[in-house]
XYZ file of C-alpha atoms in Angstrom:
723
model
C -12.918 224.867 44.061
C -11.012 223.447 47.002
C -9.689 220.628 44.889
C -8.590 222.956 42.106
C -6.767 225.303 44.475
C -5.017 222.490 46.281
C -3.947 220.917 43.000
C -2.579 224.146 41.583
C -0.756 224.932 44.829
C 0.796 221.493 44.991
C 1.897 221.862 41.376
C 3.864 224.913 42.359
C 5.503 223.066 45.244
C 6.508 219.921 43.328
C 9.118 220.857 40.765
C 9.257 218.697 37.621
C 12.856 217.751 38.403
C 11.652 215.997 41.551
C 9.528 213.745 39.391
C 12.518 211.963 37.876
C 13.286 210.388 41.239
C 9.801 208.864 41.676
C 9.837 205.922 39.351
C 6.748 204.212 40.757
C 3.289 205.702 40.233
C 2.345 204.456 43.715
C 5.041 206.512 45.411
C 4.171 209.496 43.200
C 0.605 209.277 44.496
C 1.945 209.117 48.052
C 4.080 212.159 47.370
C 1.063 214.038 46.021
C -1.011 213.149 49.055
C 1.660 214.325 51.476
C 2.022 217.626 49.661
C -1.717 218.072 49.536
C -2.026 217.347 53.268
C 0.642 219.962 54.097
C -1.083 222.494 51.846
C -4.464 221.828 53.386
C -3.047 222.111 56.887
C -1.305 225.327 55.976
C -4.418 226.781 54.376
C -6.508 225.891 57.391
C -4.260 228.198 59.458
C -3.843 230.903 56.801
C -6.497 233.532 56.287
C -5.437 233.958 52.673
C -7.047 230.629 51.926
C -10.458 231.899 52.910
C -12.989 233.078 50.406
C -14.708 236.445 50.192
C -15.842 237.522 53.649
C -14.181 234.526 55.257
C -17.204 232.380 54.425
C -15.127 229.635 52.847
C -12.238 227.799 54.434
C -10.323 224.599 53.649
C -10.757 221.632 55.944
C -8.250 218.792 55.857
C -10.753 216.093 54.873
C -10.110 212.769 53.193
C -12.179 213.850 50.189
C -9.897 216.830 49.531
C -6.775 214.715 49.943
C -8.094 212.067 47.581
C -9.201 214.672 45.057
C -5.834 216.366 45.178
C -4.045 213.093 44.572
C -6.232 212.444 41.531
C -6.092 215.926 40.099
C -2.403 216.587 40.517
C -1.226 214.165 37.828
C -3.415 215.997 35.329
C -2.208 219.364 36.560
C 1.446 218.393 36.233
C 1.168 216.710 32.842
C 2.305 219.762 30.907
C 5.116 220.422 33.386
C 6.455 216.899 32.997
C 6.285 217.139 29.207
C 8.057 220.455 29.364
C 10.793 218.952 31.496
C 11.396 216.328 28.838
C 11.349 218.854 25.998
C 13.741 221.196 27.805
C 16.157 218.492 28.837
C 19.819 219.472 28.577
C 21.809 218.826 25.428
C 23.122 215.291 25.201
C 20.407 213.784 27.362
C 19.864 210.187 26.321
C 16.500 208.610 25.697
C 16.808 206.473 28.824
C 17.427 209.535 30.951
C 14.551 211.407 29.348
C 12.144 208.610 30.157
C 12.894 209.187 33.810
C 11.226 212.573 33.440
C 7.594 212.154 34.212
C 5.404 212.608 31.134
C 2.363 210.299 31.740
C 3.098 208.214 28.674
C 3.894 211.118 26.341
C 6.972 210.557 24.257
C 9.477 213.212 23.566
C 8.573 215.417 20.651
C 11.866 214.615 19.042
C 10.549 211.087 18.400
C 7.697 212.345 16.245
C 9.803 213.130 13.187
C 13.347 212.938 11.815
C 15.584 215.808 10.701
C 18.719 215.606 8.565
C 21.458 218.151 7.968
C 21.740 218.455 4.185
C 24.584 220.993 4.104
C 27.282 218.422 4.850
C 29.339 216.687 2.190
C 28.289 213.134 1.398
C 25.179 211.575 2.877
C 22.876 213.838 4.937
C 23.523 213.521 8.647
C 20.665 212.584 10.949
C 20.207 215.061 13.772
C 19.662 213.476 17.167
C 16.766 214.182 19.527
C 18.417 217.424 20.616
C 17.369 219.868 17.900
C 18.454 223.107 19.497
C 20.711 224.081 16.617
C 17.859 223.421 14.159
C 15.525 225.795 15.930
C 18.334 228.313 16.434
C 18.944 228.417 12.705
C 15.243 228.709 11.913
C 14.741 231.523 14.415
C 17.780 233.356 13.055
C 16.162 233.408 9.613
C 13.703 235.896 8.209
C 12.164 233.445 5.726
C 11.687 229.679 6.209
C 10.653 227.664 3.136
C 8.814 224.368 3.502
C 9.103 222.486 0.233
C 6.340 219.889 -0.145
C 5.633 217.236 -2.762
C 4.146 218.543 -6.005
C 3.263 215.776 -8.449
C 1.533 213.570 -5.887
C 0.553 215.571 -2.775
C 1.558 213.803 0.438
C -0.789 214.100 3.429
C 2.185 213.615 5.745
C 3.569 216.926 4.501
C 0.664 218.738 6.115
C 1.388 217.023 9.402
C 4.955 218.281 9.311
C 3.896 221.771 8.262
C 1.567 222.033 11.225
C 4.327 220.718 13.529
C 6.913 223.220 12.277
C 4.517 226.183 12.256
C 3.307 225.415 15.756
C 6.854 225.146 17.120
C 7.982 228.348 15.376
C 4.928 230.243 16.535
C 5.482 229.194 20.173
C 9.129 230.210 20.114
C 8.457 233.498 18.286
C 5.693 234.318 20.730
C 8.250 234.211 23.543
C 10.445 236.614 21.572
C 7.456 238.836 20.621
C 8.026 238.247 16.915
C 5.102 238.185 14.472
C 4.758 235.107 12.245
C 3.296 235.072 8.753
C 2.417 231.978 6.766
C 2.331 232.279 2.969
C 0.712 229.389 1.098
C 1.205 228.789 -2.612
C -1.967 226.656 -2.867
C -4.111 229.800 -2.399
C -4.062 232.209 -5.369
C -3.112 235.730 -4.391
C -6.564 236.932 -5.474
C -8.031 235.197 -2.422
C -6.161 237.388 0.056
C -9.290 239.331 0.931
C -11.147 236.128 1.781
C -8.201 234.943 3.897
C -8.355 238.224 5.805
C -12.031 237.672 6.498
C -11.222 234.132 7.652
C -8.583 235.480 10.033
C -11.033 238.081 11.373
C -13.644 235.301 11.796
C -16.079 237.242 9.657
C -16.266 234.193 7.377
C -15.989 230.518 8.169
C -14.218 227.559 6.647
C -17.132 226.790 4.326
C -16.806 230.173 2.599
C -13.108 229.645 2.086
C -13.559 226.099 0.868
C -16.076 227.276 -1.720
C -13.339 229.324 -3.422
C -11.001 226.364 -3.992
C -13.335 223.967 -5.722
C -10.592 223.128 -8.223
C -8.585 221.422 -5.487
C -8.375 217.610 -5.614
C -10.631 215.696 -3.268
C -9.336 215.588 0.273
C -6.881 218.454 -0.089
C -9.008 220.897 1.858
C -9.277 218.483 4.764
C -5.454 218.329 4.822
C -5.079 222.116 4.988
C -7.977 222.802 7.363
C -6.143 222.010 10.693
C -3.261 224.282 9.678
C -5.561 227.134 8.677
C -7.643 226.914 11.837
C -4.507 226.801 13.995
C -3.165 229.961 12.389
C -6.475 231.762 12.848
C -6.778 230.765 16.516
C -3.146 231.570 17.374
C -2.536 234.848 15.586
C -0.442 233.584 12.646
C -1.141 235.804 9.659
C -2.206 233.969 6.489
C -1.181 235.173 3.023
C -2.066 233.794 -0.386
C 0.971 233.811 -2.614
C 0.085 231.555 -5.562
C -0.466 232.771 -9.115
C -4.068 232.518 -10.377
C -4.756 229.202 -12.135
C -6.073 230.916 -15.256
C -2.849 232.885 -15.589
C -0.743 229.708 -15.316
C -2.903 227.899 -17.890
C -2.524 230.772 -20.311
C 1.251 230.789 -19.956
C 1.487 227.016 -20.366
C -0.505 227.112 -23.603
C 0.497 230.449 -25.163
C 3.520 231.592 -23.207
C 4.029 234.857 -21.400
C 3.197 236.708 -24.609
C -0.362 235.336 -24.343
C -1.062 237.324 -21.174
C -2.805 240.637 -21.253
C -0.728 243.763 -20.695
C -2.027 244.126 -17.145
C -1.420 240.493 -16.210
C 1.999 240.531 -17.801
C 2.987 243.561 -15.776
C 1.665 242.021 -12.561
C 2.737 238.416 -12.807
C 5.757 238.419 -15.132
C 9.211 239.711 -14.153
C 10.367 242.794 -16.077
C 12.736 242.211 -18.973
C 16.123 243.787 -18.335
C 19.184 243.955 -20.535
C 17.650 242.440 -23.593
C 17.518 238.643 -23.382
C 17.798 238.202 -19.630
C 14.339 236.731 -19.349
C 14.895 234.400 -22.282
C 18.093 233.109 -20.703
C 16.292 232.515 -17.393
C 13.575 230.599 -19.198
C 16.195 228.488 -20.923
C 17.820 227.710 -17.565
C 14.469 226.741 -16.061
C 13.708 224.480 -19.035
C 16.806 222.417 -18.273
C 15.606 221.556 -14.741
C 14.878 217.794 -14.364
C 11.427 218.348 -12.923
C 10.510 220.628 -15.828
C 11.586 218.029 -18.369
C 9.662 215.337 -16.511
C 6.431 217.380 -16.643
C 6.774 218.224 -20.319
C 5.698 216.065 -23.235
C 8.568 216.674 -25.653
C 12.073 217.354 -24.297
C 13.574 220.674 -25.444
C 10.401 221.476 -27.390
C 7.715 224.074 -26.802
C 6.389 221.997 -23.885
C 9.271 222.448 -21.444
C 9.939 225.985 -22.686
C 6.425 227.170 -21.833
C 6.355 225.081 -18.661
C 9.509 226.936 -17.578
C 7.752 230.251 -18.288
C 4.891 229.167 -16.018
C 7.452 228.334 -13.337
C 8.962 231.807 -13.589
C 5.532 233.419 -13.347
C 4.766 231.408 -10.229
C 8.113 232.253 -8.590
C 7.783 235.929 -9.421
C 4.243 236.097 -7.969
C 5.291 234.363 -4.743
C 8.360 236.614 -4.463
C 6.178 239.744 -4.602
C 3.951 238.422 -1.818
C 6.884 237.346 0.378
C 8.511 240.763 -0.050
C 5.305 242.448 1.035
C 5.076 240.091 4.029
C 8.615 241.029 5.070
C 7.727 244.717 4.884
C 4.513 244.230 6.896
C 6.234 242.158 9.609
C 8.931 244.731 10.254
C 12.563 243.954 10.916
C 12.027 240.994 13.257
C 9.063 239.170 11.740
C 9.320 235.614 10.511
C 7.753 234.499 7.213
C 7.048 230.830 6.587
C 6.380 229.864 2.975
C 4.687 226.602 1.991
C 5.362 225.819 -1.660
C 6.490 223.080 -3.971
C 9.947 221.601 -3.356
C 11.164 222.468 -6.865
C 10.574 226.203 -6.212
C 13.009 226.312 -3.288
C 15.717 223.733 -4.069
C 19.334 224.944 -3.853
C 18.266 227.978 -1.824
C 19.478 231.446 -2.649
C 22.078 230.094 -5.106
C 19.499 228.317 -7.174
C 17.013 229.695 -9.716
C 13.826 229.496 -7.652
C 12.040 231.623 -5.094
C 14.877 232.094 -2.564
C 17.137 233.579 -5.255
C 14.531 236.281 -5.897
C 14.353 237.196 -2.202
C 18.108 237.128 -1.617
C 18.807 240.688 -2.916
C 16.697 242.298 -0.206
C 17.869 240.127 2.706
C 21.250 239.614 4.374
C 23.031 236.353 3.748
C 22.093 233.241 5.720
C 18.651 234.613 6.643
C 16.777 232.126 4.446
C 16.351 228.464 5.391
C 15.057 225.760 3.065
C 13.445 222.594 4.443
C 12.375 219.775 2.141
C 9.525 217.728 3.556
C 9.572 213.972 3.114
C 11.864 213.883 0.045
C 11.859 210.540 -1.741
C 15.631 210.464 -2.077
C 18.542 211.841 -0.117
C 21.041 213.467 -2.415
C 24.648 212.563 -1.649
C 26.442 215.833 -2.016
C 29.875 215.903 -3.615
C 32.505 218.575 -3.253
C 31.675 221.574 -5.408
C 27.935 220.778 -5.586
C 25.228 222.987 -4.129
C 23.180 221.541 -1.259
C 19.565 220.909 -2.144
C 18.335 222.332 1.151
C 19.390 223.176 4.668
C 17.394 220.389 6.268
C 15.436 217.314 5.255
C 12.438 216.702 7.479
C 10.560 213.374 7.603
C 7.324 212.683 9.423
C 6.942 209.829 11.864
C 4.702 207.983 9.358
C 7.591 207.652 6.899
C 9.538 204.460 7.389
C 13.242 205.077 7.751
C 15.189 202.451 5.846
C 18.612 204.084 5.948
C 20.571 206.728 7.817
C 18.038 206.930 10.634
C 20.302 207.942 13.524
C 23.152 210.331 14.197
C 26.285 208.487 13.130
C 28.416 210.758 15.303
C 26.584 209.578 18.411
C 27.008 205.963 17.301
C 30.741 206.572 16.851
C 30.974 208.074 20.321
C 29.307 204.995 21.843
C 31.768 202.725 20.021
C 34.717 204.837 21.084
C 33.638 204.939 24.716
C 33.372 201.127 24.755
C 36.706 200.744 23.002
C 35.180 198.602 20.255
C 35.604 198.604 16.500
C 32.866 197.946 14.014
C 34.759 194.993 12.485
C 34.588 193.192 15.830
C 30.778 193.263 15.952
C 28.536 190.493 14.522
C 27.877 190.782 10.817
C 24.194 191.600 11.173
C 24.992 194.503 13.513
C 27.661 195.689 11.080
C 25.049 195.728 8.314
C 22.637 197.637 10.538
C 25.256 200.228 11.411
C 26.171 200.594 7.752
C 22.541 201.329 6.896
C 22.151 203.586 9.917
C 19.176 201.731 11.410
C 20.791 200.942 14.787
C 20.308 203.652 17.394
C 23.013 204.575 19.869
C 20.815 203.276 22.700
C 20.400 199.907 21.017
C 24.111 199.668 20.339
C 24.779 200.458 24.001
C 22.383 197.669 25.028
C 24.363 195.180 22.977
C 27.653 196.421 24.438
C 26.172 195.995 27.926
C 25.373 192.356 27.086
C 29.003 191.856 26.175
C 30.022 192.786 29.714
C 28.654 189.444 30.996
C 30.964 186.617 29.862
C 28.183 183.981 29.613
C 25.752 186.239 27.773
C 28.522 187.488 25.542
C 29.388 183.945 24.446
C 25.738 182.986 23.957
C 24.828 186.066 21.942
C 27.932 185.612 19.837
C 27.062 182.036 18.925
C 23.255 182.281 18.690
C 21.916 185.118 16.572
C 18.278 184.382 17.494
C 19.043 184.887 21.177
C 20.847 188.127 20.435
C 17.911 189.451 18.391
C 15.436 188.626 21.143
C 17.569 190.134 23.921
C 17.898 193.363 21.951
C 14.131 193.553 21.531
C 13.406 192.471 25.108
C 16.233 192.676 27.680
C 14.043 190.666 30.091
C 13.542 187.790 27.652
C 15.600 185.348 29.743
C 13.625 186.333 32.853
C 10.381 185.489 31.073
C 11.767 182.241 29.801
C 12.801 181.333 33.344
C 9.347 182.220 34.655
C 7.679 180.032 32.017
C 10.021 177.099 32.584
C 9.640 177.311 36.382
C 5.891 177.221 36.003
C 6.170 174.283 33.605
C 8.530 172.147 35.689
C 6.867 172.894 39.043
C 3.317 172.180 37.932
C 4.412 169.096 36.006
C 6.133 167.570 39.019
C 3.206 168.402 41.311
C 0.763 166.848 38.887
C 2.933 163.773 38.425
C 3.239 163.260 42.168
C -0.484 163.641 42.765
C -1.246 161.286 39.925
C 1.248 158.520 40.802
C 1.256 158.808 44.613
C 3.356 155.950 45.963
C 4.569 154.907 42.521
C 6.275 158.274 41.896
C 9.848 157.070 42.573
C 9.300 153.715 40.929
C 8.082 155.435 37.751
C 10.691 158.171 37.833
C 11.615 157.434 34.237
C 8.094 158.380 33.067
C 8.235 161.480 35.218
C 11.478 162.581 33.627
C 10.160 161.877 30.126
C 7.055 164.011 30.641
C 8.985 166.817 32.335
C 11.687 167.030 29.672
C 9.143 166.922 26.887
C 7.073 169.633 28.511
C 10.114 171.844 29.076
C 11.261 171.524 25.429
C 7.870 172.335 23.973
C 7.388 175.091 26.554
C 10.702 176.598 25.449
C 9.430 176.932 21.895
C 6.149 178.495 23.015
C 8.193 181.271 24.567
C 10.888 181.448 21.905
C 8.800 181.586 18.743
C 6.291 184.393 19.638
C 8.933 186.551 21.334
C 9.634 189.952 19.673
C 13.055 190.323 18.096
C 15.185 192.927 16.347
C 16.770 191.607 13.136
C 19.193 193.497 10.907
C 20.054 190.699 8.518
C 20.314 191.493 4.802
C 19.147 188.774 2.411
C 20.101 188.254 -1.192
C 16.819 188.724 -3.028
C 18.278 187.683 -6.361
C 18.142 183.969 -5.517
C 14.981 182.018 -4.799
C 16.192 180.968 -1.352
C 17.283 184.512 -0.510
C 13.947 185.886 -1.697
C 12.056 183.445 0.526
C 14.287 184.248 3.473
C 13.804 187.964 2.841
C 10.018 187.530 2.732
C 9.931 185.505 5.954
C 12.382 187.922 7.573
C 10.046 190.836 6.815
C 7.328 189.254 8.952
C 7.547 189.883 12.708
C 7.594 186.923 15.075
C 4.941 188.639 17.201
C 1.939 190.255 15.635
C 1.798 192.947 18.326
C 5.471 193.951 18.226
C 6.220 197.657 17.845
C 7.580 198.418 14.378
C 11.365 198.488 14.283
C 13.351 201.226 12.597
C 13.335 200.525 8.890
C 10.171 198.413 8.938
C 6.522 199.098 8.300
C 4.167 196.290 9.346
C 0.669 196.792 8.008
C -2.336 194.739 9.270
C -1.862 192.121 6.558
C 1.764 191.572 7.604
C 0.758 191.246 11.240
C -1.922 188.758 10.291
C 0.728 186.742 8.457
C 2.752 186.817 11.681
C -0.087 185.035 13.479
C -0.447 182.485 10.653
C 3.299 181.846 10.440
C 3.565 181.506 14.225
C 0.741 179.010 14.173
C 2.500 176.949 11.512
C 5.708 176.903 13.557
C 3.978 175.790 16.731
C 1.965 173.207 14.783
C 5.198 171.721 13.538
C 6.703 171.725 17.020
C 3.627 170.080 18.519
C 3.366 167.402 15.833
C 7.053 166.452 15.918
C 7.262 166.449 19.702
C 4.071 164.433 20.096
C 5.057 161.783 17.529
C 8.545 161.574 18.994
C 7.348 161.334 22.585
C 4.717 158.706 21.855
C 7.102 156.648 19.775
C 9.876 156.745 22.337
C 7.512 156.044 25.227
C 5.912 153.078 23.513
C 9.286 151.680 22.425
C 10.670 152.084 25.919
C 7.642 150.367 27.463
C 7.817 147.438 25.014
C 11.520 147.058 25.739
C 10.847 146.892 29.471
C 8.185 144.262 28.998
C 10.486 142.124 26.908
C 13.335 142.426 29.362
C 11.127 141.772 32.403
C 7.977 139.808 31.529
C 6.797 140.018 35.130
C 5.972 143.698 34.552
C 3.352 142.824 31.935
C 0.088 144.376 33.008
C -2.900 142.255 33.902
C -5.128 144.722 32.119
C -3.943 146.215 28.871
C -5.294 149.667 28.120
C -5.874 150.766 24.574
C -3.116 152.977 23.358
C -3.828 156.293 21.697
C -3.122 156.411 17.930
C 0.124 158.241 17.415
C -0.742 160.373 14.406
C -4.251 161.242 15.556
C -2.945 162.391 18.924
C -0.139 164.324 17.270
C -2.516 166.018 14.833
C -4.905 167.107 17.579
C -2.088 168.260 19.836
C -0.339 170.159 17.027
C -3.612 171.868 16.062
C -4.148 172.876 19.653
C -0.638 174.398 19.761
C -1.023 176.166 16.395
C -4.418 177.709 17.193
C -5.071 178.163 20.890
C -1.511 178.288 22.266
C -0.257 180.456 19.411
C -2.938 183.131 19.898
C -2.604 183.109 23.670
C 1.165 183.390 23.683
C 1.100 186.067 20.956
C -1.083 188.157 23.272
C 0.949 187.422 26.420
C 4.318 188.170 24.798
C 3.102 191.010 22.593
C 0.402 192.892 24.486
C 0.963 192.076 28.152
C 4.782 192.001 28.195
C 5.998 193.955 25.140
C 3.531 196.829 25.466
C 2.226 196.967 29.037
C 5.159 195.616 31.044
C 8.027 196.964 28.898
C 6.484 200.192 27.600
C 3.878 201.515 30.005
C 5.547 200.020 33.091
C 9.114 200.603 31.942
C 9.932 202.673 35.035
C 8.799 199.865 37.382
C 10.484 196.581 36.334
C 9.190 194.766 39.413
C 5.608 195.500 38.487
C 6.314 194.286 34.956
C 7.776 191.040 36.186
C 4.849 190.425 38.514
C 2.418 191.122 35.705
C 4.296 188.726 33.424
C 4.212 185.975 36.044
C 0.488 186.393 36.752
C -0.347 186.501 33.037
C 1.623 183.383 32.223
C 0.173 181.476 35.181
C -3.366 182.428 34.194
C -2.597 181.544 30.598
C -1.367 178.099 31.642
C -4.492 177.398 33.681
C -6.803 178.556 30.876
C -4.898 176.477 28.323
C -5.255 173.419 30.561
C -9.032 173.712 30.569
C -9.102 174.045 26.776
C -6.918 170.982 26.278
C -9.061 168.878 28.638
C -12.159 169.670 26.631
C -10.406 169.087 23.306
C -8.896 165.773 24.417
C -12.281 164.447 25.517
C -14.013 165.667 22.356
C -11.613 163.700 20.140
C -11.621 160.651 22.393
C -8.036 161.033 23.585
C -9.091 160.943 27.243
C -11.696 158.642 28.696
C -14.303 159.820 31.137
C -14.617 158.371 34.603
C -17.385 155.981 33.654
C -15.338 154.587 30.761
C -12.230 153.776 32.793
C -11.167 150.511 34.343
C -8.740 150.660 37.182
C -6.170 147.885 37.014
C -5.564 146.331 40.381
C -1.890 145.672 40.137
C 1.369 147.000 41.420
C 2.954 147.414 37.972
C 3.849 150.815 36.611
C 0.816 152.845 35.634
C -0.297 152.221 32.050
C -2.253 155.485 31.826
C 0.867 157.072 30.364
C 0.291 154.846 27.401
C -3.178 156.158 26.713
C -2.332 159.724 25.775
C 1.030 161.488 25.754
C -0.193 164.392 27.822
C -2.463 163.022 30.469
C -0.756 165.086 33.165
C 0.483 168.032 31.172
C -0.207 169.434 27.723
C 3.409 170.659 27.417
C 2.378 174.283 27.188
C 3.645 176.693 29.797
C 2.910 174.487 32.760
C -0.680 173.758 31.718
C -1.654 170.745 33.795
C -4.065 168.171 32.451
C -5.906 166.768 35.460
C -6.290 163.061 36.137
C -8.850 161.549 33.792
C -10.685 160.197 36.835
C -11.525 163.722 37.972
């Protein structure tokens, strides 16, 4: 009880805005402890902190202080998330991340919304969606048009997201919310009422929809249970399946008199209904669902569409009456029933006569295509809403924000690299990413390097600290190599400086590739898939360099693609290891032979057996392709890309320290693996097998294996074979 009270009191003292200034979790904990100590001291002097009868009183103990410091982050989690959600308009993603949220991302990142009322291509709405919610709350009816032919499970995720957000906002305004679902026939309204009253459970409701496809109930169940638990009224607005089947086979005339009166719109002014049926039969989705174009198939299918729209319109009208003048009605139905809004021929046009203008909003969920609206054409909907599971391949970000970033930097699109121009054209480059590139251009050296080397630019955009990590790896490599060389050669170090330089340069080059190849990158290149070369480049370009890299905008990497990333990375490092090993051995042997010919006095008294070039290269390349590839994939992908850059984004120093420790440990572990592998394949002799030449000539052990002091991987030192 003491811990709970101290945590809640401290939560009221520490305002969420203060959290943005505490970037380190350590200092946040210190801040919590100080607040808790002041609260405990205050409560120890205040009688209001005592329990009933004064029998309980706070004592400023270490246990209470420690408990408060542990409980407060959990207490303030919702406050930090609320601070991010209620951030002012125009707040960038970088600024929002400063708001403390314990790893929770902003809700705006969960899905994408597009304004479909504009001319041309729909405009992506940025993370600030205030005007979207303002328009929805100003409406009396909100339509959520979902997929019909092939139901999409992601639609249900969006429906729950929208209903939850509308319910929370309407609850603050004391507005009732009603959810009408087409999937439930209107005859099941009584059972829905029992479900809402909790007089029946989900099993009873599921038993009445046995005609649903497998898995559909599980998709609807979270939405239904949320509405029941949060006071959102459920209404069944669909036409009975038997009525629709009768109309599709026999037409409206096949219905009984009672069903025709209930489910069919009244005929006014002679052929009004026939003309409406003819209009519906010309709809593309009606033709696609019919067997014979312009035959009895589409004509009767259009009649079934009219019956369904009329039935839903009656239920929605009743819901508007029941909810009063301020209630909000959300309708979940097929997208074809609500396209073109009140000016179309679907459900909104039947509700329009009883509602003022601009009080109906149509949202299409996860549409397959984005219609490019021309002047004079009706918009398909007010908004297009995509779930986070849908990969965005075009028009993913607000182009107006991108234009503002370009204007503020005084740059033109034509002056950017071609791959970035292609990414901006497709709309897959965010304003934050564009700003990161423009920040790189402020440094003359980096600007020149990123302009000339596209691979470096792609890696810096994915990881701004890529050069820091490369410097860490190279410093480990060079330092450990020189130390090992000195310990190995002792007094001959300066006399054999040429061998030292050879090993160090070789190790640095190979080490560069072990950092370069598995590093995450952001690529926006467009390949010509029509040619064989372009198709191969496009296939290889679709595979990430790091199997653990977060999916970029416009990409969707499934487990098989990530597995290919590991395989392809292993092939690359295998090639690097084989070529470098063959080249190093060949050059070293040629150089040594040349020295012996030029100076016969340097010929050794004891000639050691040289390691076979191709055997050594094959073993070394296999070691790089398997062990080093997997280890560096994990270090670059998991440790740095996820932990250091994502979870420790607010503390760069901690991320750099973690990267240094991980790479040092990785180098040491790799050294042990290479020692065992070299001895297994006979590339390194054991102590008992060696003969020490008693001479002052340069050491011939460099001739035995190319990596007796270093395996050329991230500073991994191969100890002296005598040890």
